[in-house]
Coordinates of C-alpha atoms in Angstrom, one line a residue:
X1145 CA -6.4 -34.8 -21.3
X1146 CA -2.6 -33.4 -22.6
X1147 CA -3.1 -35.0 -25.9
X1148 CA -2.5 -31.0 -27.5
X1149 CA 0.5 -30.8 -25.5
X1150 CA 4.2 -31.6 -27.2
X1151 CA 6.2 -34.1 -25.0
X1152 CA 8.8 -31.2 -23.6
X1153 CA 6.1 -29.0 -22.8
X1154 CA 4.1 -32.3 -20.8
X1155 CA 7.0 -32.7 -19.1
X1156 CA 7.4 -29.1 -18.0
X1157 CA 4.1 -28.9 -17.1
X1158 CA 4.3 -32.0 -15.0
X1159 CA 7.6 -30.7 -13.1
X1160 CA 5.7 -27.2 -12.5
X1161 CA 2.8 -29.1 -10.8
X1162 CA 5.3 -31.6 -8.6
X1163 CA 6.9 -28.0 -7.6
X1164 CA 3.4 -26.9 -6.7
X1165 CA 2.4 -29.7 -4.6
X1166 CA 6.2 -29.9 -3.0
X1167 CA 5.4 -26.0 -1.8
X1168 CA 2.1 -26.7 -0.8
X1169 CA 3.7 -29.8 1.5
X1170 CA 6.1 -27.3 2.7
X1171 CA 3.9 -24.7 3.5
X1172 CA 2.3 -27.2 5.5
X1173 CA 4.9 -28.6 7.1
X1174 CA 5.5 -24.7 8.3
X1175 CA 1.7 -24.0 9.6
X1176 CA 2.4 -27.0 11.8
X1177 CA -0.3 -28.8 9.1
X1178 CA -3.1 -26.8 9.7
X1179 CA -5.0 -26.0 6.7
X1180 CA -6.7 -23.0 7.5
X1181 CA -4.4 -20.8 9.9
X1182 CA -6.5 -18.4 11.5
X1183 CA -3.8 -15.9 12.5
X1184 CA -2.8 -15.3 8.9
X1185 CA -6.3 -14.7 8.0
X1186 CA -6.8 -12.7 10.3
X1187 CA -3.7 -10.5 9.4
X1188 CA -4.7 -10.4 5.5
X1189 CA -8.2 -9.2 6.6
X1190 CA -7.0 -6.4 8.7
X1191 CA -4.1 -5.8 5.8
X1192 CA -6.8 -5.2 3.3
X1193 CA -9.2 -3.0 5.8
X1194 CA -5.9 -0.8 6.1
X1195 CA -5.5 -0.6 2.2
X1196 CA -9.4 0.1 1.9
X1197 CA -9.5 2.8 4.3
X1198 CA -6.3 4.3 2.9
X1199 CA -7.6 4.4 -0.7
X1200 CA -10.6 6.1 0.7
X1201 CA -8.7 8.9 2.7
X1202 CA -6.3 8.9 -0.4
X1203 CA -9.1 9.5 -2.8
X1204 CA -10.6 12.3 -0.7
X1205 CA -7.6 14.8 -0.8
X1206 CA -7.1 13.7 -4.2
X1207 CA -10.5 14.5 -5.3
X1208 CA -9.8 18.1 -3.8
X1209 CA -6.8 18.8 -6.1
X1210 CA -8.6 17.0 -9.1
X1211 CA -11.2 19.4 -8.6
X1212 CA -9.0 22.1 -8.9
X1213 CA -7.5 21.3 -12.0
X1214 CA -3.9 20.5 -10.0
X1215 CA -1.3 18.2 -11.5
X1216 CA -1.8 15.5 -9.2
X1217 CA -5.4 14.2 -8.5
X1218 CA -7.5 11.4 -7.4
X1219 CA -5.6 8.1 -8.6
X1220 CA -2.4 9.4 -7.7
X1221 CA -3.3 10.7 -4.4
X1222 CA -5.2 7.8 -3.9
X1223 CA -1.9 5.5 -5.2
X1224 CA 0.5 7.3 -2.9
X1225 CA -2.0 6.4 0.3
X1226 CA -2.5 2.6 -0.7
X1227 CA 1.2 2.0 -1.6
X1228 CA 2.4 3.7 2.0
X1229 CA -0.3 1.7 3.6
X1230 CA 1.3 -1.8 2.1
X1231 CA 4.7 -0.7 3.2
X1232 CA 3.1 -0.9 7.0
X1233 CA 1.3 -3.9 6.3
X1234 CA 5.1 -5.9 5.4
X1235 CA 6.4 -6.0 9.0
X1236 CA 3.1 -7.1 10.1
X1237 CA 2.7 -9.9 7.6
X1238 CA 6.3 -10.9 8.2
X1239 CA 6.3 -10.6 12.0
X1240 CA 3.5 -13.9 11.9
X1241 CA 5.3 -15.9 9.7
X1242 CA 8.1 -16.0 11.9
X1243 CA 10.8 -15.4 9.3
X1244 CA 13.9 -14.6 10.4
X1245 CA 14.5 -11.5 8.5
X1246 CA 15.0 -8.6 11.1
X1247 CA 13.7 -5.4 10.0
X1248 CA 13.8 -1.9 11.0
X1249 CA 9.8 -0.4 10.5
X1250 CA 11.1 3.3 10.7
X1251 CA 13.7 2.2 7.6
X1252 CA 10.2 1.5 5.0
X1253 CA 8.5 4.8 6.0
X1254 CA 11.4 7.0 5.6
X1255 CA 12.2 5.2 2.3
X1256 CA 8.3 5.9 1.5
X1257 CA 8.7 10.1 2.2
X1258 CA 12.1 10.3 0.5
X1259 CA 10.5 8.5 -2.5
X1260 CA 7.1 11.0 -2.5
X1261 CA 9.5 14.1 -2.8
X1262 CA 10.8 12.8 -6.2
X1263 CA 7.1 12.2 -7.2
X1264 CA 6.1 15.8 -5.5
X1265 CA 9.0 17.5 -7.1
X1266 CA 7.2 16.5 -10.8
X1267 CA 4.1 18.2 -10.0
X1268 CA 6.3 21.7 -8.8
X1269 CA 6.5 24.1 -12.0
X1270 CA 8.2 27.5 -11.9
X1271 CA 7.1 30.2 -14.1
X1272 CA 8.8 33.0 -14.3
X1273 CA 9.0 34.3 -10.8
X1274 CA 6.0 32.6 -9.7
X1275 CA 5.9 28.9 -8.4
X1276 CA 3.2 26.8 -8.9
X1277 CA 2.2 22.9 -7.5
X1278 CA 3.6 23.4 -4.4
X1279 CA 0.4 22.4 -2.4
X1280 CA -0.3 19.9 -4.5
X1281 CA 3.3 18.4 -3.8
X1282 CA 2.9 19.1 0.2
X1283 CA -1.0 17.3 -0.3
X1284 CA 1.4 13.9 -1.6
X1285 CA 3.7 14.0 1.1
X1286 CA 1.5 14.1 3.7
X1287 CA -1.2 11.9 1.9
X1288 CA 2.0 9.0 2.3
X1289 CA 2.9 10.2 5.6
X1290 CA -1.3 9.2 6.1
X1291 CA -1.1 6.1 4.2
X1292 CA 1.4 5.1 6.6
X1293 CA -0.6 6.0 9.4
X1294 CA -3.3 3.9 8.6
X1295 CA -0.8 1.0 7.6
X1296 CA 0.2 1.2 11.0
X1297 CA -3.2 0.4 12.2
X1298 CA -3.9 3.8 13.8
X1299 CA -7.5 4.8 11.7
X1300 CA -8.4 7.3 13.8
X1301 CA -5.5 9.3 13.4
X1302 CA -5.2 9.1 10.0
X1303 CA -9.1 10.1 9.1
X1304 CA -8.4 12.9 11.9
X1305 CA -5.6 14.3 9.6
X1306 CA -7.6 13.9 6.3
X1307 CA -10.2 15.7 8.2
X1308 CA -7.3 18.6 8.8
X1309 CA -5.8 18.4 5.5
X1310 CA -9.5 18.8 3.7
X1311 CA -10.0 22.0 6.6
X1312 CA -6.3 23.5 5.8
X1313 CA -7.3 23.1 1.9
X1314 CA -10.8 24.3 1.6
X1315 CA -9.9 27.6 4.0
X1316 CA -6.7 28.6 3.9
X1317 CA -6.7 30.2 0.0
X1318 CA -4.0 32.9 -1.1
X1319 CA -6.3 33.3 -4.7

């Protein structure tokens, strides 16, 4: 079966599987041997209906400033949404394992807005004595501020403000 395989590199395989198996024993030894826990499935299901859904809302506004030829489009919009939404999932995820690292949920999320206004500042351009990007900037601060939202669990609230944010862009125009 490892007759390809050099003697060091048998070996290092064979340690990298005893590590494998060690972790799975652990990892059992933590679920109280339960194979299946339901709990965590349940928590990676909901985790991955919260990234859907925020991928969805994040695509929406997105496809708005795509459409209009703006800096930032679908994918980042869409980016920006999904990676707020994991930083609400974290807490969640860690609160069922039990681990004993205490953490602060309002810490992530303002880490998450003071991130998105290095990322909106890119998209601002001045020219001349006219500004442009601006709403494109304000659409990915409040397209995280969403994403977070819906990592917190609270859907309706979060499609409720996409709803806003495509009413505010499609009817309040300057042009």
């Amino acid at each position: 079966m490892l007759t390809g395989i050099s003697g060091f590199y048998r070996k290092v395989l064979y340690i990298g599987i005893g590590l494998v198996l060690l972790c799975g024993y652990y990892l059992t030894m933590r679920l109280d041997w339960k194979i299946i826990d339901m709990d965590i499935i349940r928590v990676q299901l909901e985790g991955m209906i919260r990234i859907f859904v925020a991928s969805v809302v994040g695509s929406s506004i997105g496809y708005e400033r795509e459409h209009k030829h703006r800096p930032a489009g679908l994918r980042t919009h869409s980016l920006v949404c999904v990676g707020a939404a994991l930083v609400m999932i974290i807490p969640m995820v860690l609160q069922l394992y039990n681990t004993p690292i205490q953490m602060d949920v309002t810490r992530l999320g303002a880490q998450v807005i003071s991130g998105i206004g290095f990322l909106g500042a890119g998209t601002i351009i001045r020219n001349g004595g006219s500004v442009k990007g601006l709403t494109t900037a304000a659409t990915l601060w409040v397209v995280a501020i969403i994403g977070l939202v819906i990592g917190s669990g609270l859907y309706i609230i979060g499609i409720f403000a996409t709803l806003i944010v495509h009413f505010i862009l499609r009817n309040f125009r300057t042009e």
